[in-house]
Structure formats: C-alpha cells, structure tokens
PDB file of C-alpha atoms and ligand atoms in Angstrom:
ATOM      1  CA  MET Y   6     -79.986-232.710  98.664  1.00  0.00           C
ATOM      2  CA  ALA Y   7     -79.491-230.263 101.491  1.00  0.00           C
ATOM      3  CA  SER Y   8     -78.979-226.608 100.496  1.00  0.00           C
ATOM      4  CA  SER Y   9     -76.211-224.492 102.015  1.00  0.00           C
ATOM      5  CA  GLU Y  10     -78.754-222.654 104.128  1.00  0.00           C
ATOM      6  CA  GLU Y  11     -79.383-225.807 106.120  1.00  0.00           C
ATOM      7  CA  TYR Y  12     -75.898-226.430 107.360  1.00  0.00           C
ATOM      8  CA  LEU Y  13     -74.642-222.808 107.454  1.00  0.00           C
ATOM      9  CA  PHE Y  14     -75.722-219.798 109.473  1.00  0.00           C
ATOM     10  CA  GLU Y  15     -75.005-216.206 108.655  1.00  0.00           C
ATOM     11  CA  TYR Y  16     -73.255-214.031 111.150  1.00  0.00           C
ATOM     12  CA  LYS Y  17     -72.514-210.371 110.376  1.00  0.00           C
ATOM     13  CA  GLY Y  18     -72.284-211.020 106.632  1.00  0.00           C
ATOM     14  CA  CYS Y  19     -70.204-214.145 106.785  1.00  0.00           C
ATOM     15  CA  TYR Y  20     -71.122-217.785 106.804  1.00  0.00           C
ATOM     16  CA  PHE Y  21     -70.234-220.494 109.387  1.00  0.00           C
ATOM     17  CA  ILE Y  22     -70.866-224.314 109.781  1.00  0.00           C
ATOM     18  CA  LYS Y  23     -73.692-224.658 112.394  1.00  0.00           C
ATOM     19  CA  THR Y  24     -72.441-227.738 114.172  1.00  0.00           C
ATOM     20  CA  LEU Y  25     -68.909-226.559 114.554  1.00  0.00           C
ATOM     21  CA  ILE Y  26     -69.344-222.856 115.517  1.00  0.00           C
ATOM     22  CA  THR Y  27     -71.909-220.822 117.448  1.00  0.00           C
ATOM     23  CA  PRO Y  28     -72.861-217.147 117.196  1.00  0.00           C
ATOM     24  CA  GLU Y  29     -72.574-216.895 120.944  1.00  0.00           C
ATOM     25  CA  TYR Y  30     -68.954-217.876 120.809  1.00  0.00           C
ATOM     26  CA  LEU Y  31     -68.213-215.587 117.809  1.00  0.00           C
ATOM     27  CA  ASP Y  32     -69.688-212.798 119.952  1.00  0.00           C
ATOM     28  CA  THR Y  33     -67.050-213.301 122.539  1.00  0.00           C
ATOM     29  CA  LEU Y  34     -64.139-213.034 120.053  1.00  0.00           C
ATOM     30  CA  GLU Y  35     -64.313-209.264 119.741  1.00  0.00           C
ATOM     31  CA  ASP Y  36     -62.841-208.951 123.241  1.00  0.00           C
ATOM     32  CA  PHE Y  37     -60.604-211.972 123.146  1.00  0.00           C
ATOM     33  CA  GLU Y  38     -57.467-210.762 124.652  1.00  0.00           C
ATOM     34  CA  ILE Y  39     -54.475-210.569 122.243  1.00  0.00           C
ATOM     35  CA  ARG Y  40     -50.853-210.863 123.253  1.00  0.00           C
ATOM     36  CA  GLU Y  41     -48.106-209.245 121.336  1.00  0.00           C
ATOM     37  CA  SER Y  42     -46.382-212.608 120.921  1.00  0.00           C
ATOM     38  CA  ASP Y  43     -49.433-214.253 119.435  1.00  0.00           C
ATOM     39  CA  VAL Y  44     -49.276-215.381 115.821  1.00  0.00           C
ATOM     40  CA  PHE Y  45     -52.409-215.696 113.660  1.00  0.00           C
ATOM     41  CA  LEU Y  46     -52.504-217.626 110.434  1.00  0.00           C
ATOM     42  CA  VAL Y  47     -55.446-216.358 108.306  1.00  0.00           C
ATOM     43  CA  THR Y  48     -56.704-218.209 105.330  1.00  0.00           C
ATOM     44  CA  TYR Y  49     -59.793-218.645 103.205  1.00  0.00           C
ATOM     45  CA  PRO Y  50     -60.619-222.293 103.536  1.00  0.00           C
ATOM     46  CA  LYS Y  51     -58.720-224.798 101.351  1.00  0.00           C
ATOM     47  CA  SER Y  52     -55.837-222.413 100.694  1.00  0.00           C
ATOM     48  CA  GLY Y  53     -52.953-224.032 102.542  1.00  0.00           C
ATOM     49  CA  THR Y  54     -54.016-223.679 106.246  1.00  0.00           C
ATOM     50  CA  VAL Y  55     -52.772-226.991 107.374  1.00  0.00           C
ATOM     51  CA  TRP Y  56     -49.514-226.543 105.442  1.00  0.00           C
ATOM     52  CA  THR Y  57     -48.752-223.235 107.071  1.00  0.00           C
ATOM     53  CA  GLN Y  58     -49.957-224.405 110.459  1.00  0.00           C
ATOM     54  CA  ASN Y  59     -47.386-227.138 110.126  1.00  0.00           C
ATOM     55  CA  ILE Y  60     -44.677-224.693 109.243  1.00  0.00           C
ATOM     56  CA  LEU Y  61     -45.445-222.358 112.143  1.00  0.00           C
ATOM     57  CA  SER Y  62     -45.601-225.377 114.509  1.00  0.00           C
ATOM     58  CA  LEU Y  63     -42.130-226.578 113.239  1.00  0.00           C
ATOM     59  CA  ILE Y  64     -40.653-223.069 113.639  1.00  0.00           C
ATOM     60  CA  TYR Y  65     -41.978-222.647 117.294  1.00  0.00           C
ATOM     61  CA  HIS Y  66     -42.104-226.215 118.786  1.00  0.00           C
ATOM     62  CA  GLU Y  67     -38.701-227.630 119.345  1.00  0.00           C
ATOM     63  CA  GLY Y  68     -40.425-230.930 120.260  1.00  0.00           C
ATOM     64  CA  HIS Y  69     -42.204-230.981 116.951  1.00  0.00           C
ATOM     65  CA  GLN Y  70     -38.975-230.435 115.064  1.00  0.00           C
ATOM     66  CA  ASN Y  71     -37.309-233.191 117.004  1.00  0.00           C
ATOM     67  CA  GLY Y  72     -40.218-235.592 116.778  1.00  0.00           C
ATOM     68  CA  THR Y  73     -40.462-235.833 120.516  1.00  0.00           C
ATOM     69  CA  GLU Y  74     -43.780-233.944 120.997  1.00  0.00           C
ATOM     70  CA  GLU Y  75     -46.883-235.982 120.903  1.00  0.00           C
ATOM     71  CA  ALA Y  76     -49.441-233.385 119.867  1.00  0.00           C
ATOM     72  CA  ASP Y  77     -51.889-233.059 117.052  1.00  0.00           C
ATOM     73  CA  LEU Y  78     -51.264-230.177 114.732  1.00  0.00           C
ATOM     74  CA  ILE Y  79     -54.782-228.939 115.483  1.00  0.00           C
ATOM     75  CA  ASP Y  80     -53.672-228.606 119.197  1.00  0.00           C
ATOM     76  CA  ARG Y  81     -50.343-226.883 118.463  1.00  0.00           C
ATOM     77  CA  VAL Y  82     -51.986-224.390 116.079  1.00  0.00           C
ATOM     78  CA  PRO Y  83     -55.675-224.390 117.062  1.00  0.00           C
ATOM     79  CA  TRP Y  84     -58.598-222.889 115.171  1.00  0.00           C
ATOM     80  CA  LEU Y  85     -59.650-219.698 116.884  1.00  0.00           C
ATOM     81  CA  GLU Y  86     -63.332-219.667 115.996  1.00  0.00           C
ATOM     82  CA  CYS Y  87     -63.884-223.345 116.499  1.00  0.00           C
ATOM     83  CA  LYS Y  88     -62.974-225.192 119.628  1.00  0.00           C
ATOM     84  CA  PHE Y  89     -62.774-228.777 118.597  1.00  0.00           C
ATOM     85  CA  ARG Y  90     -61.053-229.923 121.927  1.00  0.00           C
ATOM     86  CA  ASN Y  91     -62.549-227.347 124.311  1.00  0.00           C
ATOM     87  CA  VAL Y  92     -59.187-225.938 125.263  1.00  0.00           C
ATOM     88  CA  ASP Y  93     -59.094-222.693 127.170  1.00  0.00           C
ATOM     89  CA  TYR Y  94     -57.167-220.446 124.832  1.00  0.00           C
ATOM     90  CA  ALA Y  95     -56.776-217.754 127.467  1.00  0.00           C
ATOM     91  CA  THR Y  96     -54.615-219.991 129.662  1.00  0.00           C
ATOM     92  CA  ARG Y  97     -52.307-221.171 126.897  1.00  0.00           C
ATOM     93  CA  THR Y  98     -48.664-220.296 127.273  1.00  0.00           C
ATOM     94  CA  SER Y  99     -47.046-217.755 125.002  1.00  0.00           C
ATOM     95  CA  PRO Y 100     -46.301-217.537 122.170  1.00  0.00           C
ATOM     96  CA  ARG Y 101     -49.723-218.754 121.087  1.00  0.00           C
ATOM     97  CA  LEU Y 102     -50.285-219.809 117.479  1.00  0.00           C
ATOM     98  CA  PHE Y 103     -53.792-219.734 115.914  1.00  0.00           C
ATOM     99  CA  ALA Y 104     -55.398-220.389 112.709  1.00  0.00           C
ATOM    100  CA  THR Y 105     -58.530-218.613 111.563  1.00  0.00           C
ATOM    101  CA  HIS Y 106     -60.753-218.253 108.566  1.00  0.00           C
ATOM    102  CA  LEU Y 107     -62.454-215.078 109.882  1.00  0.00           C
ATOM    103  CA  PRO Y 108     -62.922-212.057 107.688  1.00  0.00           C
ATOM    104  CA  TYR Y 109     -60.789-209.074 108.959  1.00  0.00           C
ATOM    105  CA  TYR Y 110     -63.723-207.361 110.589  1.00  0.00           C
ATOM    106  CA  LEU Y 111     -64.622-210.275 112.915  1.00  0.00           C
ATOM    107  CA  VAL Y 112     -61.199-210.982 114.487  1.00  0.00           C
ATOM    108  CA  PRO Y 113     -60.525-209.674 118.049  1.00  0.00           C
ATOM    109  CA  LYS Y 114     -60.081-206.014 118.203  1.00  0.00           C
ATOM    110  CA  GLY Y 115     -56.577-206.327 119.710  1.00  0.00           C
ATOM    111  CA  LEU Y 116     -55.580-207.920 116.394  1.00  0.00           C
ATOM    112  CA  ARG Y 117     -57.169-205.124 114.331  1.00  0.00           C
ATOM    113  CA  ASN Y 118     -55.075-202.725 116.359  1.00  0.00           C
ATOM    114  CA  GLY Y 119     -51.886-204.225 115.229  1.00  0.00           C
ATOM    115  CA  ARG Y 120     -51.026-206.240 118.267  1.00  0.00           C
ATOM    116  CA  ALA Y 121     -49.635-209.624 117.394  1.00  0.00           C
ATOM    117  CA  LYS Y 122     -48.502-210.908 113.955  1.00  0.00           C
ATOM    118  CA  VAL Y 123     -50.787-212.087 111.176  1.00  0.00           C
ATOM    119  CA  ILE Y 124     -49.748-214.264 108.239  1.00  0.00           C
ATOM    120  CA  TYR Y 125     -52.361-214.426 105.355  1.00  0.00           C
ATOM    121  CA  VAL Y 126     -52.117-217.212 102.920  1.00  0.00           C
ATOM    122  CA  ALA Y 127     -54.147-216.911  99.687  1.00  0.00           C
ATOM    123  CA  ARG Y 128     -54.633-219.451  96.934  1.00  0.00           C
ATOM    124  CA  ASN Y 129     -56.087-219.049  93.513  1.00  0.00           C
ATOM    125  CA  PRO Y 130     -59.855-219.375  93.982  1.00  0.00           C
ATOM    126  CA  LYS Y 131     -60.507-222.025  91.410  1.00  0.00           C
ATOM    127  CA  ASP Y 132     -58.092-224.474  93.089  1.00  0.00           C
ATOM    128  CA  ALA Y 133     -59.619-223.518  96.507  1.00  0.00           C
ATOM    129  CA  LEU Y 134     -63.073-224.232  95.156  1.00  0.00           C
ATOM    130  CA  VAL Y 135     -62.019-227.517  93.673  1.00  0.00           C
ATOM    131  CA  SER Y 136     -60.227-228.477  96.852  1.00  0.00           C
ATOM    132  CA  TYR Y 137     -63.352-227.584  98.807  1.00  0.00           C
ATOM    133  CA  TYR Y 138     -65.400-229.756  96.533  1.00  0.00           C
ATOM    134  CA  HIS Y 139     -63.341-232.841  97.342  1.00  0.00           C
ATOM    135  CA  TYR Y 140     -62.890-231.999 100.996  1.00  0.00           C
ATOM    136  CA  SER Y 141     -66.724-231.764 101.238  1.00  0.00           C
ATOM    137  CA  LYS Y 142     -66.936-235.501 100.699  1.00  0.00           C
ATOM    138  CA  LEU Y 143     -64.793-235.996 103.839  1.00  0.00           C
ATOM    139  CA  ASN Y 144     -66.518-233.386 106.082  1.00  0.00           C
ATOM    140  CA  ILE Y 145     -69.567-234.846 107.647  1.00  0.00           C
ATOM    141  CA  TYR Y 146     -71.207-231.437 108.021  1.00  0.00           C
ATOM    142  CA  ILE Y 147     -70.950-230.082 104.411  1.00  0.00           C
ATOM    143  CA  LYS Y 148     -74.041-231.221 102.896  1.00  0.00           C
ATOM    144  CA  ASP Y 149     -74.579-229.496  99.558  1.00  0.00           C
ATOM    145  CA  ALA Y 150     -71.278-230.213  97.799  1.00  0.00           C
ATOM    146  CA  GLN Y 151     -71.855-233.539  96.029  1.00  0.00           C
ATOM    147  CA  ASP Y 152     -72.705-231.679  92.848  1.00  0.00           C
ATOM    148  CA  PHE Y 153     -69.860-229.502  91.537  1.00  0.00           C
ATOM    149  CA  ASP Y 154     -72.257-227.165  89.643  1.00  0.00           C
ATOM    150  CA  ILE Y 155     -74.390-226.493  92.800  1.00  0.00           C
ATOM    151  CA  LEU Y 156     -71.285-225.970  94.925  1.00  0.00           C
ATOM    152  CA  MET Y 157     -69.796-223.581  92.396  1.00  0.00           C
ATOM    153  CA  GLU Y 158     -72.924-221.430  92.441  1.00  0.00           C
ATOM    154  CA  SER Y 159     -72.789-221.418  96.292  1.00  0.00           C
ATOM    155  CA  PHE Y 160     -69.118-220.348  96.017  1.00  0.00           C
ATOM    156  CA  LEU Y 161     -69.737-217.582  93.572  1.00  0.00           C
ATOM    157  CA  ALA Y 162     -72.634-216.331  95.696  1.00  0.00           C
ATOM    158  CA  GLY Y 163     -70.420-216.560  98.880  1.00  0.00           C
ATOM    159  CA  LYS Y 164     -72.743-219.004 100.598  1.00  0.00           C
ATOM    160  CA  VAL Y 165     -69.907-221.176 101.791  1.00  0.00           C
ATOM    161  CA  PRO Y 166     -67.929-221.262 105.072  1.00  0.00           C
ATOM    162  CA  ALA Y 167     -65.925-217.970 105.359  1.00  0.00           C
ATOM    163  CA  GLY Y 168     -68.275-216.243 102.844  1.00  0.00           C
ATOM    164  CA  LEU Y 169     -67.317-214.893  99.459  1.00  0.00           C
ATOM    165  CA  TRP Y 170     -63.598-215.400  98.597  1.00  0.00           C
ATOM    166  CA  LEU Y 171     -63.434-212.006  97.021  1.00  0.00           C
ATOM    167  CA  ASP Y 172     -64.635-210.166 100.131  1.00  0.00           C
ATOM    168  CA  HIS Y 173     -62.272-212.126 102.368  1.00  0.00           C
ATOM    169  CA  ILE Y 174     -59.160-211.420 100.502  1.00  0.00           C
ATOM    170  CA  ASP Y 175     -60.138-207.904  99.488  1.00  0.00           C
ATOM    171  CA  GLY Y 176     -61.054-206.991 103.063  1.00  0.00           C
ATOM    172  CA  TRP Y 177     -57.769-208.321 104.586  1.00  0.00           C
ATOM    173  CA  SER Y 178     -55.827-206.610 101.764  1.00  0.00           C
ATOM    174  CA  THR Y 179     -57.569-203.270 101.915  1.00  0.00           C
ATOM    175  CA  HIS Y 180     -57.151-203.068 105.659  1.00  0.00           C
ATOM    176  CA  ARG Y 181     -53.595-204.358 105.723  1.00  0.00           C
ATOM    177  CA  ASP Y 182     -52.307-201.122 107.302  1.00  0.00           C
ATOM    178  CA  ASN Y 183     -54.306-201.906 110.531  1.00  0.00           C
ATOM    179  CA  PHE Y 184     -52.416-205.141 110.884  1.00  0.00           C
ATOM    180  CA  ASN Y 185     -48.968-206.374 111.323  1.00  0.00           C
ATOM    181  CA  ILE Y 186     -49.364-208.635 108.419  1.00  0.00           C
ATOM    182  CA  LEU Y 187     -47.453-210.794 105.920  1.00  0.00           C
ATOM    183  CA  PHE Y 188     -49.225-212.004 102.753  1.00  0.00           C
ATOM    184  CA  LEU Y 189     -48.122-215.081 101.031  1.00  0.00           C
ATOM    185  CA  THR Y 190     -49.716-217.169  98.312  1.00  0.00           C
ATOM    186  CA  TYR Y 191     -50.155-220.953  98.147  1.00  0.00           C
ATOM    187  CA  GLU Y 192     -48.566-220.747  94.636  1.00  0.00           C
ATOM    188  CA  GLU Y 193     -45.431-219.151  95.796  1.00  0.00           C
ATOM    189  CA  MET Y 194     -45.110-221.697  98.606  1.00  0.00           C
ATOM    190  CA  LYS Y 195     -45.560-224.442  96.082  1.00  0.00           C
ATOM    191  CA  LYS Y 196     -43.000-222.955  93.732  1.00  0.00           C
ATOM    192  CA  ASP Y 197     -40.394-222.212  96.235  1.00  0.00           C
ATOM    193  CA  LEU Y 198     -41.086-223.552  99.731  1.00  0.00           C
ATOM    194  CA  ARG Y 199     -37.670-222.613 101.115  1.00  0.00           C
ATOM    195  CA  SER Y 200     -38.056-218.964 100.259  1.00  0.00           C
ATOM    196  CA  SER Y 201     -41.498-218.903 101.765  1.00  0.00           C
ATOM    197  CA  VAL Y 202     -40.239-220.450 105.026  1.00  0.00           C
ATOM    198  CA  LEU Y 203     -37.470-217.889 105.147  1.00  0.00           C
ATOM    199  CA  LYS Y 204     -40.041-215.111 104.569  1.00  0.00           C
ATOM    200  CA  ILE Y 205     -42.101-216.454 107.443  1.00  0.00           C
ATOM    201  CA  CYS Y 206     -39.085-216.669 109.691  1.00  0.00           C
ATOM    202  CA  ASN Y 207     -37.965-213.240 108.808  1.00  0.00           C
ATOM    203  CA  PHE Y 208     -41.384-211.742 109.507  1.00  0.00           C
ATOM    204  CA  LEU Y 209     -41.523-213.512 112.909  1.00  0.00           C
ATOM    205  CA  GLY Y 210     -37.972-212.409 113.751  1.00  0.00           C
ATOM    206  CA  LYS Y 211     -36.775-216.003 113.977  1.00  0.00           C
ATOM    207  CA  SER Y 212     -33.272-216.536 112.702  1.00  0.00           C
ATOM    208  CA  LEU Y 213     -32.818-220.287 112.230  1.00  0.00           C
ATOM    209  CA  PRO Y 214     -29.686-222.170 111.251  1.00  0.00           C
ATOM    210  CA  GLU Y 215     -29.704-223.349 107.630  1.00  0.00           C
ATOM    211  CA  THR Y 216     -29.998-227.031 108.720  1.00  0.00           C
ATOM    212  CA  LYS Y 217     -33.111-226.149 110.754  1.00  0.00           C
ATOM    213  CA  VAL Y 218     -34.643-224.340 107.709  1.00  0.00           C
ATOM    214  CA  ASP Y 219     -33.710-227.433 105.459  1.00  0.00           C
ATOM    215  CA  ASP Y 220     -35.415-229.635 107.961  1.00  0.00           C
ATOM    216  CA  ILE Y 221     -38.671-227.550 108.080  1.00  0.00           C
ATOM    217  CA  VAL Y 222     -38.865-227.504 104.260  1.00  0.00           C
ATOM    218  CA  ASP Y 223     -38.398-231.229 104.303  1.00  0.00           C
ATOM    219  CA  LYS Y 224     -41.105-231.814 106.984  1.00  0.00           C
ATOM    220  CA  ALA Y 225     -43.492-229.449 105.283  1.00  0.00           C
ATOM    221  CA  SER Y 226     -43.295-231.261 101.947  1.00  0.00           C
ATOM    222  CA  PHE Y 227     -46.574-232.655 100.674  1.00  0.00           C
ATOM    223  CA  ASP Y 228     -45.264-236.199 100.732  1.00  0.00           C
ATOM    224  CA  LYS Y 229     -43.983-236.123 104.315  1.00  0.00           C
ATOM    225  CA  MET Y 230     -47.157-234.417 105.578  1.00  0.00           C
ATOM    226  CA  ARG Y 231     -49.404-236.797 103.786  1.00  0.00           C
ATOM    227  CA  VAL Y 232     -48.044-239.825 105.539  1.00  0.00           C
ATOM    228  CA  ASP Y 233     -48.127-238.234 109.028  1.00  0.00           C
ATOM    229  CA  PRO Y 234     -51.618-238.850 110.460  1.00  0.00           C
ATOM    230  CA  ARG Y 235     -51.318-235.672 112.688  1.00  0.00           C
ATOM    231  CA  THR Y 236     -50.608-233.383 109.684  1.00  0.00           C
ATOM    232  CA  ASN Y 237     -53.008-235.347 107.327  1.00  0.00           C
ATOM    233  CA  TYR Y 238     -55.809-234.683 109.976  1.00  0.00           C
ATOM    234  CA  GLU Y 239     -56.472-238.398 110.419  1.00  0.00           C
ATOM    235  CA  THR Y 240     -56.628-237.743 114.184  1.00  0.00           C
ATOM    236  CA  ILE Y 241     -59.750-235.566 113.886  1.00  0.00           C
ATOM    237  CA  ALA Y 242     -62.829-237.376 115.237  1.00  0.00           C
ATOM    238  CA  PRO Y 243     -64.596-239.423 112.618  1.00  0.00           C
ATOM    239  CA  ASP Y 244     -67.865-237.680 113.328  1.00  0.00           C
ATOM    240  CA  ILE Y 245     -66.341-234.629 111.822  1.00  0.00           C
ATOM    241  CA  LEU Y 246     -64.005-236.070 109.140  1.00  0.00           C
ATOM    242  CA  ASP Y 247     -64.609-239.348 107.386  1.00  0.00           C
ATOM    243  CA  ASN Y 248     -61.083-240.298 106.316  1.00  0.00           C
ATOM    244  CA  THR Y 249     -62.395-243.409 104.516  1.00  0.00           C
ATOM    245  CA  LYS Y 250     -63.750-241.018 101.802  1.00  0.00           C
ATOM    246  CA  GLY Y 251     -60.399-239.507 100.931  1.00  0.00           C
ATOM    247  CA  HIS Y 252     -57.416-237.654 102.273  1.00  0.00           C
ATOM    248  CA  PHE Y 253     -57.146-234.183 103.757  1.00  0.00           C
ATOM    249  CA  LEU Y 254     -53.850-233.799 101.843  1.00  0.00           C
ATOM    250  CA  ARG Y 255     -55.371-234.644  98.524  1.00  0.00           C
ATOM    251  CA  LYS Y 256     -53.203-233.469  95.519  1.00  0.00           C
ATOM    252  CA  GLY Y 257     -51.327-230.374  96.711  1.00  0.00           C
ATOM    253  CA  THR Y 258     -50.805-228.745  93.460  1.00  0.00           C
ATOM    254  CA  ILE Y 259     -51.587-225.722  91.233  1.00  0.00           C
ATOM    255  CA  GLY Y 260     -54.084-225.974  88.392  1.00  0.00           C
ATOM    256  CA  ASP Y 261     -56.050-229.028  89.487  1.00  0.00           C
ATOM    257  CA  TRP Y 262     -59.228-226.981  88.683  1.00  0.00           C
ATOM    258  CA  LYS Y 263     -58.716-227.797  85.051  1.00  0.00           C
ATOM    259  CA  ASN Y 264     -59.441-231.431  85.854  1.00  0.00           C
ATOM    260  CA  ILE Y 265     -62.981-230.682  86.992  1.00  0.00           C
ATOM    261  CA  MET Y 266     -64.210-227.391  85.661  1.00  0.00           C
ATOM    262  CA  THR Y 267     -65.696-227.377  82.174  1.00  0.00           C
ATOM    263  CA  VAL Y 268     -64.800-224.442  79.860  1.00  0.00           C
ATOM    264  CA  ALA Y 269     -68.333-223.092  80.440  1.00  0.00           C
ATOM    265  CA  GLN Y 270     -67.978-223.274  84.252  1.00  0.00           C
ATOM    266  CA  SER Y 271     -64.597-221.659  84.110  1.00  0.00           C
ATOM    267  CA  GLU Y 272     -65.968-218.770  81.889  1.00  0.00           C
ATOM    268  CA  ARG Y 273     -68.841-218.332  84.227  1.00  0.00           C
ATOM    269  CA  PHE Y 274     -66.372-218.195  87.164  1.00  0.00           C
ATOM    270  CA  ASP Y 275     -64.354-215.618  85.345  1.00  0.00           C
ATOM    271  CA  SER Y 276     -67.377-213.589  84.547  1.00  0.00           C
ATOM    272  CA  ILE Y 277     -68.105-213.023  88.194  1.00  0.00           C
ATOM    273  CA  PHE Y 278     -64.627-213.040  89.701  1.00  0.00           C
ATOM    274  CA  LYS Y 279     -62.242-211.573  87.077  1.00  0.00           C
ATOM    275  CA  GLU Y 280     -63.022-207.903  87.380  1.00  0.00           C
ATOM    276  CA  ARG Y 281     -62.586-207.732  91.145  1.00  0.00           C
ATOM    277  CA  MET Y 282     -59.618-210.139  91.097  1.00  0.00           C
ATOM    278  CA  GLU Y 283     -57.776-207.867  88.699  1.00  0.00           C
ATOM    279  CA  LYS Y 284     -57.816-205.099  91.326  1.00  0.00           C
ATOM    280  CA  LEU Y 285     -56.176-207.221  94.003  1.00  0.00           C
ATOM    281  CA  PRO Y 286     -52.553-206.633  94.552  1.00  0.00           C
ATOM    282  CA  PHE Y 287     -51.694-210.406  94.267  1.00  0.00           C
ATOM    283  CA  LYS Y 288     -50.427-212.517  91.417  1.00  0.00           C
ATOM    284  CA  PHE Y 289     -51.839-215.992  91.318  1.00  0.00           C
ATOM    285  CA  CYS Y 290     -50.823-218.633  88.891  1.00  0.00           C
ATOM    286  CA  TRP Y 291     -53.381-220.985  87.393  1.00  0.00           C
ATOM    287  CA  ASP Y 292     -51.105-223.748  86.131  1.00  0.00           C
ATOM    288  CA  ILE Y 293     -48.058-225.390  87.782  1.00  0.00           C
ATOM    289  CA  LYS Y 294     -46.090-224.576  84.676  1.00  0.00           C
ATOM    290  CA  ASP Y 295     -46.828-220.836  84.844  1.00  0.00           C
ATOM    291  CA  GLU Y 296     -44.243-218.423  86.073  1.00  0.00           C
ATOM    292  CA  LEU Y 297     -45.220-216.525  89.183  1.00  0.00           C
TER     293      LEU Y 297
HETATM  294  P1  LIG B 315     -55.885-230.084  97.521  1.00  0.00           P
HETATM  295  O1  LIG B 315     -57.227-230.497  97.962  1.00  0.00           O
HETATM  296  O2  LIG B 315     -55.888-229.220  96.223  1.00  0.00           O
HETATM  297  O3  LIG B 315     -54.896-231.173  97.420  1.00  0.00           O
HETATM  298  P2  LIG B 315     -56.549-226.127 103.906  1.00  0.00           P
HETATM  299  O4  LIG B 315     -55.537-226.660 104.797  1.00  0.00           O
HETATM  300  O5  LIG B 315     -56.623-224.582 103.954  1.00  0.00           O
HETATM  301  O6  LIG B 315     -57.847-226.817 104.119  1.00  0.00           O
HETATM  302  O7  LIG B 315     -56.023-226.492 102.423  1.00  0.00           O
HETATM  303  C1  LIG B 315     -55.960-227.810 101.933  1.00  0.00           C
HETATM  304  C2  LIG B 315     -55.260-227.830 100.662  1.00  0.00           C
HETATM  305  O8  LIG B 315     -53.822-227.584 100.905  1.00  0.00           O
HETATM  306  C3  LIG B 315     -55.421-229.256 100.035  1.00  0.00           C
HETATM  307  O9  LIG B 315     -55.304-228.952  98.573  1.00  0.00           O
HETATM  308  C4  LIG B 315     -54.076-229.893 100.553  1.00  0.00           C
HETATM  309  O10 LIG B 315     -53.591-230.935  99.698  1.00  0.00           O
HETATM  310  C5  LIG B 315     -53.084-228.685 100.318  1.00  0.00           C
HETATM  311  N1  LIG B 315     -51.907-228.934 101.181  1.00  0.00           N
HETATM  312  C6  LIG B 315     -51.787-229.200 102.361  1.00  0.00           C
HETATM  313  N2  LIG B 315     -50.478-229.445 102.681  1.00  0.00           N
HETATM  314  C7  LIG B 315     -49.743-229.221 101.571  1.00  0.00           C
HETATM  315  C8  LIG B 315     -48.287-229.346 101.239  1.00  0.00           C
HETATM  316  N3  LIG B 315     -47.359-229.660 102.147  1.00  0.00           N
HETATM  317  N4  LIG B 315     -47.993-228.967  99.954  1.00  0.00           N
HETATM  318  C9  LIG B 315     -48.880-228.669  99.093  1.00  0.00           C
HETATM  319  N5  LIG B 315     -50.247-228.573  99.317  1.00  0.00           N
HETATM  320  C10 LIG B 315     -50.668-228.874 100.563  1.00  0.00           C
END
C-alpha cells in the first residue's frame, strides 16, 4: 500500500496531491491579481465545497438558475490551485468565483489584504475525515486511504491534502480580520439551508426575490444535486474520478462518522483534536439530532 508521502508533496508546511498541483504553480499564486468583485470559497476538503460552489453559481449565473447554461460546476467556480481544464483565470470576466483549499497564508496577497470576499465553510472533522475516506476510493490519485485506521493517522498528523484540519481552520479564524470573510458551517447549512443561502446573499450584497431564494434552496438540495451529473462531478475525467466506485455526493448528512469509527478510534481522535477544537470560535454538531 502506498504511503501518503508517495502521492503528496509538501509545500510551505501544507500538503498537495502531486499529480494535480505543482509547486511552480503555487509559487505564482502569491502575486495572482485579485479583483474586488472576486468571491473565494475556502474549505478544508470534504466540508461542503461542491455544495457551496453550487449555491454561489446559482446566485451569480442567471443561466444556471434558468437551466440554460451548459457549463460544468467546476468551470463556473473553478479550483484556484488546480487547473483541471487549463483555463486562464486572469482573462475571466468579473465577477469571478473561485474555490480553494489553501491555508490562509498561501492565498494571493491581494486576498490577504482584504480585497475580494471570502466564504469559509467548515465541517465537523470526523465527518470530513469519513467523507474523505469514501471519496478516496473514487479519486485515482489518493493511494493510502483503503484502510481507515491508516488514513485516520495521516489525518491526525496532517499528512493529507490541505494539511492538518486544526491548522487550516485555526489559521483562517485567527487571521479573520485580514480578510473580508464570512464563516459558515456545513452543519448549519444542513440544519437550515434557506437561512444559510440568505446569509451568503447578504454577505455578497445580493438581494434576491423570495422565489429566487426558494429556487436556489431547492436546486442546492442533496437530492437535486445528486441526480445532476454536473453537480455530482460525473463530468470530471475518469482518469481523476472513477465514478463507478461511488458517488461524489455520497450521504450528505451529519454524524456519519459514527458508522465507521470505533469507540477507540473516536477517543484517539478526541485525544488529539479536542483541546484545540475547544478553543475555536465555532460550534459543530456531531449528530443530525443535536441542536446547533
Ligand atoms: P459525504 O461524503 O459525507 O456525503 P466537498 O465538496 O468539500 O468535497 O464535500 C463533499 C461532501 O459534501 C460529501 O459528504 C457530499 O455528500 C456533501 N454534500 C455535497 N452537496 C451536498 C448537499 N447539497 N447537501 C448535503 N451535503 C452535500
């Protein structure tokens, strides 16, 4: 079984997948020119990226809302540090929407200076880990994830794409004053999607009619997104994602970690994560029945 070192590389204290991202390209991002109208969605992997990409796309792209625009979600809201389709981001028309998993200190300096808007979506890390475990079976490049115990150790050591979950969220949260940023959690989106969509619209200065908001909430539901090949990432090349092994939109719930993690694994997880998590200014819920 390949170890995480074989498919990841380290860049300035963070980890990236070798075949998708290069250090040379990451070097260029510091000076990537930011426009005030840009919107960046920041997430740790498996925390609701595609979900929020879809919401942003629905808010901004009339054609998407009306079903007239034939574009993949990954092209509407492309991944900053990974150019799947070799598009020149600098020539895209405004407002540009991006998604990124970068830690705060690796994003373009224009973003760190408060230009442009940032939406950070966080998810409870046990569910993010379990989601990553299942996703690893689809992603051709992730090699060490077949055994949950091994993957959990890599996750707890931060030797996974985007590095240590704690560092990622702590870094963004501690430096929030440098950014024009809205924090949301996967759990609050799951509990009350309409309020989350309204929060996003409010932050972006978009005042949409009630019916449009209703439509976005409907189109961003798990069931609708799962049957749409563009939002279920079935249009990503099969040499990156093998959709015969599962679905990108898998379960879409809170607390699925309980179906995989043993009590001993959960306790080990807590022994490493709990202390730092308690200092974070976020409330996560660990079960779909828990109040937020
Ligand atoms: P699960 O594997 O737990 O189902 P990301 O896009 O950051 O990789 O996150 C993927 C996770 O978000 C998956 O979690 C996926 O099912 C979930 N997700 C995507 N769209 C969703 C939606 N509309 N509602 C709820 N969860 C969603």
